[in-house]
Every structure is written in structure tokens, then in C-alpha cells.
Amino acid sequence: MTPRTPDDVQAALDAAGLVARITRHDAPTATAQEAADAIGAPLGSIVKSLLFLVDGRPVLVLAAGDRTVDARKLAEPFGVGRKKVRIADAKTTLEVTGYAPGGVPPLGHAQDLPVLIDASLGRFDTVHAAAG
């Protein structure tokens, strides 16, 4: 599979009728803290797009940069125990989303998949997510 690009994210935004600005940065950021520092934004406004496998099914979680994902809480809506929840590996993430870990956007994935959004992101007027 050819990895998707920021242009694919823009196409998904346009198709959904959403207005967002994609900015490109010279250096990649490996953590939410590095991303926040690079753009001068609060850590919590950084969206971590994390692919999990819940009972073998891919589920994308959009978590605030200053929060962690609780496997037990993630398992509840799917009616499984927390031991059935695990983070997807890099290969699975690329296959399911079309993007490598660290570059997964909130939309425009290679496959349709459920997306759960951390309600705490609502405390920010602007959030910052990866775009490829």
C-alpha cells in the first residue's frame, strides 16, 4: 500500500464539507509534547490519533495530548474486557488507516472504522491533529 498524504486528508476534509488548515512542518515530532512545543500550543490541544484493536476490530481513538487512553473504558462500549484491547502495531496501523503511526489524521482513512473522540478536546477552540 502506498502511504496516504496530507493531500488525501485535504480531499477528505473537502468531501466532508469541513474547513481546516493543514500546515507542514520542517521536522517531524515524535510525541504530543514535541508537537505542542513546535507550534506553541497547549499539550491538551494536540490530538493523538491512536489505533486500537478491540476484540480484533480496529477502532481509532482521538485523545487529547495530555490524556491517556484507559483500556477498560475503551472496552466498555464494545462489551468486552480490557484484556481484549491492545494498541495496533505499526504495520496494522498503516494497513487500516493508510498512515504510519504518528501521522494518522482523524479522518480520510484507507478503511472505514469507528472513531471515538475524547470529550476533553472540547475545552479548546482549536485543536491540532496529524495529517499524514
PDB file of C-alpha atoms in Angstrom:
ATOM      1  CA  MET A   1       0.000   0.000   0.000  1.00  0.00           C
ATOM      2  CA  THR A   2       1.215   3.470  -0.859  1.00  0.00           C
ATOM      3  CA  PRO A   3       1.003   5.638   2.255  1.00  0.00           C
ATOM      4  CA  ARG A   4      -1.533   8.426   2.110  1.00  0.00           C
ATOM      5  CA  THR A   5      -0.503  12.070   2.172  1.00  0.00           C
ATOM      6  CA  PRO A   6      -1.723  15.421   3.517  1.00  0.00           C
ATOM      7  CA  ASP A   7      -3.388  15.930   0.120  1.00  0.00           C
ATOM      8  CA  ASP A   8      -5.565  12.891   0.882  1.00  0.00           C
ATOM      9  CA  VAL A   9      -6.508  14.458   4.213  1.00  0.00           C
ATOM     10  CA  GLN A  10      -7.451  17.701   2.445  1.00  0.00           C
ATOM     11  CA  ALA A  11      -9.610  15.737  -0.007  1.00  0.00           C
ATOM     12  CA  ALA A  12     -11.389  14.032   2.913  1.00  0.00           C
ATOM     13  CA  LEU A  13     -11.947  17.394   4.613  1.00  0.00           C
ATOM     14  CA  ASP A  14     -13.356  18.860   1.398  1.00  0.00           C
ATOM     15  CA  ALA A  15     -15.621  15.839   0.837  1.00  0.00           C
ATOM     16  CA  ALA A  16     -16.972  16.202   4.379  1.00  0.00           C
ATOM     17  CA  GLY A  17     -17.541  19.932   3.923  1.00  0.00           C
ATOM     18  CA  LEU A  18     -15.116  20.765   6.721  1.00  0.00           C
ATOM     19  CA  VAL A  19     -12.841  23.774   6.781  1.00  0.00           C
ATOM     20  CA  ALA A  20      -9.405  23.214   8.269  1.00  0.00           C
ATOM     21  CA  ARG A  21      -5.920  24.458   7.613  1.00  0.00           C
ATOM     22  CA  ILE A  22      -3.158  21.939   7.010  1.00  0.00           C
ATOM     23  CA  THR A  23       0.282  23.254   7.847  1.00  0.00           C
ATOM     24  CA  ARG A  24       3.519  21.479   7.066  1.00  0.00           C
ATOM     25  CA  HIS A  25       6.435  21.406   9.467  1.00  0.00           C
ATOM     26  CA  ASP A  26      10.107  21.026   8.658  1.00  0.00           C
ATOM     27  CA  ALA A  27      10.843  18.398  11.283  1.00  0.00           C
ATOM     28  CA  PRO A  28       8.656  15.504  12.407  1.00  0.00           C
ATOM     29  CA  THR A  29       7.534  15.371  16.023  1.00  0.00           C
ATOM     30  CA  ALA A  30       7.611  12.052  17.845  1.00  0.00           C
ATOM     31  CA  THR A  31       5.399  12.954  20.796  1.00  0.00           C
ATOM     32  CA  ALA A  32       2.407  15.136  21.572  1.00  0.00           C
ATOM     33  CA  GLN A  33       4.666  17.295  23.755  1.00  0.00           C
ATOM     34  CA  GLU A  34       7.102  17.832  20.869  1.00  0.00           C
ATOM     35  CA  ALA A  35       4.195  18.784  18.604  1.00  0.00           C
ATOM     36  CA  ALA A  36       2.835  21.229  21.188  1.00  0.00           C
ATOM     37  CA  ASP A  37       6.265  22.793  21.637  1.00  0.00           C
ATOM     38  CA  ALA A  38       6.808  23.050  17.867  1.00  0.00           C
ATOM     39  CA  ILE A  39       3.607  25.009  17.275  1.00  0.00           C
ATOM     40  CA  GLY A  40       3.355  26.820  20.603  1.00  0.00           C
ATOM     41  CA  ALA A  41       0.054  25.205  21.565  1.00  0.00           C
ATOM     42  CA  PRO A  42      -1.193  23.704  24.831  1.00  0.00           C
ATOM     43  CA  LEU A  43      -0.400  19.992  25.130  1.00  0.00           C
ATOM     44  CA  GLY A  44      -4.077  19.130  25.573  1.00  0.00           C
ATOM     45  CA  SER A  45      -4.958  20.700  22.210  1.00  0.00           C
ATOM     46  CA  ILE A  46      -2.798  18.158  20.384  1.00  0.00           C
ATOM     47  CA  VAL A  47      -4.949  15.291  19.080  1.00  0.00           C
ATOM     48  CA  LYS A  48      -3.351  11.878  19.436  1.00  0.00           C
ATOM     49  CA  SER A  49      -4.876   9.565  16.800  1.00  0.00           C
ATOM     50  CA  LEU A  50      -4.326   6.091  18.221  1.00  0.00           C
ATOM     51  CA  LEU A  51      -5.431   2.882  16.540  1.00  0.00           C
ATOM     52  CA  PHE A  52      -6.512   0.126  18.904  1.00  0.00           C
ATOM     53  CA  LEU A  53      -7.736  -3.381  18.256  1.00  0.00           C
ATOM     54  CA  VAL A  54     -10.799  -4.093  20.369  1.00  0.00           C
ATOM     55  CA  ASP A  55     -11.593  -7.793  20.256  1.00  0.00           C
ATOM     56  CA  GLY A  56      -9.672  -7.815  16.969  1.00  0.00           C
ATOM     57  CA  ARG A  57     -11.617  -4.907  15.414  1.00  0.00           C
ATOM     58  CA  PRO A  58      -9.788  -1.662  14.602  1.00  0.00           C
ATOM     59  CA  VAL A  59     -11.016   1.399  16.498  1.00  0.00           C
ATOM     60  CA  LEU A  60      -9.484   4.868  16.209  1.00  0.00           C
ATOM     61  CA  VAL A  61      -9.289   6.916  19.391  1.00  0.00           C
ATOM     62  CA  LEU A  62      -8.758  10.677  19.186  1.00  0.00           C
ATOM     63  CA  ALA A  63      -7.278  11.547  22.570  1.00  0.00           C
ATOM     64  CA  ALA A  64      -6.111  14.864  23.985  1.00  0.00           C
ATOM     65  CA  GLY A  65      -2.334  15.138  24.155  1.00  0.00           C
ATOM     66  CA  ASP A  66      -2.387  15.483  27.928  1.00  0.00           C
ATOM     67  CA  ARG A  67      -4.531  12.381  28.487  1.00  0.00           C
ATOM     68  CA  THR A  68      -4.002   8.636  28.329  1.00  0.00           C
ATOM     69  CA  VAL A  69      -6.418   6.046  26.983  1.00  0.00           C
ATOM     70  CA  ASP A  70      -7.903   3.754  29.629  1.00  0.00           C
ATOM     71  CA  ALA A  71      -8.254   0.280  28.076  1.00  0.00           C
ATOM     72  CA  ARG A  72     -11.060  -0.616  30.487  1.00  0.00           C
ATOM     73  CA  LYS A  73     -13.120   2.420  29.470  1.00  0.00           C
ATOM     74  CA  LEU A  74     -12.390   1.765  25.796  1.00  0.00           C
ATOM     75  CA  ALA A  75     -13.595  -1.834  26.138  1.00  0.00           C
ATOM     76  CA  GLU A  76     -16.934  -0.947  27.781  1.00  0.00           C
ATOM     77  CA  PRO A  77     -18.919   0.304  24.747  1.00  0.00           C
ATOM     78  CA  PHE A  78     -17.881  -2.815  22.842  1.00  0.00           C
ATOM     79  CA  GLY A  79     -18.967  -5.196  25.605  1.00  0.00           C
ATOM     80  CA  VAL A  80     -15.548  -6.775  26.098  1.00  0.00           C
ATOM     81  CA  GLY A  81     -12.987  -6.863  28.885  1.00  0.00           C
ATOM     82  CA  ARG A  82      -9.879  -4.686  28.893  1.00  0.00           C
ATOM     83  CA  LYS A  83      -7.707  -7.683  28.017  1.00  0.00           C
ATOM     84  CA  LYS A  84      -9.387  -7.635  24.593  1.00  0.00           C
ATOM     85  CA  VAL A  85      -7.985  -4.130  23.941  1.00  0.00           C
ATOM     86  CA  ARG A  86      -4.499  -3.530  22.581  1.00  0.00           C
ATOM     87  CA  ILE A  87      -2.742  -0.812  20.634  1.00  0.00           C
ATOM     88  CA  ALA A  88      -2.246  -1.693  16.968  1.00  0.00           C
ATOM     89  CA  ASP A  89       1.284  -2.229  15.718  1.00  0.00           C
ATOM     90  CA  ALA A  90       2.817  -0.027  13.010  1.00  0.00           C
ATOM     91  CA  LYS A  91       2.048  -2.467  10.179  1.00  0.00           C
ATOM     92  CA  THR A  92      -1.618  -2.788  11.154  1.00  0.00           C
ATOM     93  CA  THR A  93      -1.926   0.977  11.593  1.00  0.00           C
ATOM     94  CA  LEU A  94      -0.584   1.572   8.081  1.00  0.00           C
ATOM     95  CA  GLU A  95      -2.829  -1.132   6.573  1.00  0.00           C
ATOM     96  CA  VAL A  96      -6.011   0.096   8.273  1.00  0.00           C
ATOM     97  CA  THR A  97      -5.538   3.862   8.115  1.00  0.00           C
ATOM     98  CA  GLY A  98      -3.119   4.345   5.236  1.00  0.00           C
ATOM     99  CA  TYR A  99      -0.841   6.346   7.540  1.00  0.00           C
ATOM    100  CA  ALA A 100       2.145   5.472   9.710  1.00  0.00           C
ATOM    101  CA  PRO A 101       1.831   5.873  13.484  1.00  0.00           C
ATOM    102  CA  GLY A 102       2.385   9.499  14.441  1.00  0.00           C
ATOM    103  CA  GLY A 103       0.856  10.727  11.194  1.00  0.00           C
ATOM    104  CA  VAL A 104      -2.669   9.295  11.461  1.00  0.00           C
ATOM    105  CA  PRO A 105      -5.279  12.009  10.854  1.00  0.00           C
ATOM    106  CA  PRO A 106      -8.776  11.990  12.375  1.00  0.00           C
ATOM    107  CA  LEU A 107     -10.426  11.237   9.004  1.00  0.00           C
ATOM    108  CA  GLY A 108      -9.717  10.025   5.472  1.00  0.00           C
ATOM    109  CA  HIS A 109      -8.509   6.536   6.303  1.00  0.00           C
ATOM    110  CA  ALA A 110      -7.930   3.580   3.990  1.00  0.00           C
ATOM    111  CA  GLN A 111     -10.809   1.723   5.688  1.00  0.00           C
ATOM    112  CA  ASP A 112     -13.995   2.871   7.376  1.00  0.00           C
ATOM    113  CA  LEU A 113     -13.624   2.431  11.103  1.00  0.00           C
ATOM    114  CA  PRO A 114     -15.267   3.568  14.306  1.00  0.00           C
ATOM    115  CA  VAL A 115     -13.766   6.718  15.780  1.00  0.00           C
ATOM    116  CA  LEU A 116     -14.086   7.615  19.460  1.00  0.00           C
ATOM    117  CA  ILE A 117     -13.323  11.217  20.420  1.00  0.00           C
ATOM    118  CA  ASP A 118     -12.052  12.289  23.830  1.00  0.00           C
ATOM    119  CA  ALA A 119     -14.669  14.738  25.125  1.00  0.00           C
ATOM    120  CA  SER A 120     -11.937  16.727  26.882  1.00  0.00           C
ATOM    121  CA  LEU A 121     -10.839  18.075  23.485  1.00  0.00           C
ATOM    122  CA  GLY A 122     -13.961  20.263  23.682  1.00  0.00           C
ATOM    123  CA  ARG A 123     -12.210  22.560  26.152  1.00  0.00           C
ATOM    124  CA  PHE A 124     -10.234  24.033  23.238  1.00  0.00           C
ATOM    125  CA  ASP A 125     -11.500  26.317  20.478  1.00  0.00           C
ATOM    126  CA  THR A 126      -8.775  24.960  18.185  1.00  0.00           C
ATOM    127  CA  VAL A 127      -7.196  21.513  18.171  1.00  0.00           C
ATOM    128  CA  HIS A 128      -4.208  20.256  16.198  1.00  0.00           C
ATOM    129  CA  ALA A 129      -4.141  16.815  14.584  1.00  0.00           C
ATOM    130  CA  ALA A 130      -1.743  14.954  12.328  1.00  0.00           C
ATOM    131  CA  ALA A 131      -2.349  14.993   8.588  1.00  0.00           C
ATOM    132  CA  GLY A 132      -0.019  12.375   7.215  1.00  0.00           C
TER     133      GLY A 132
END
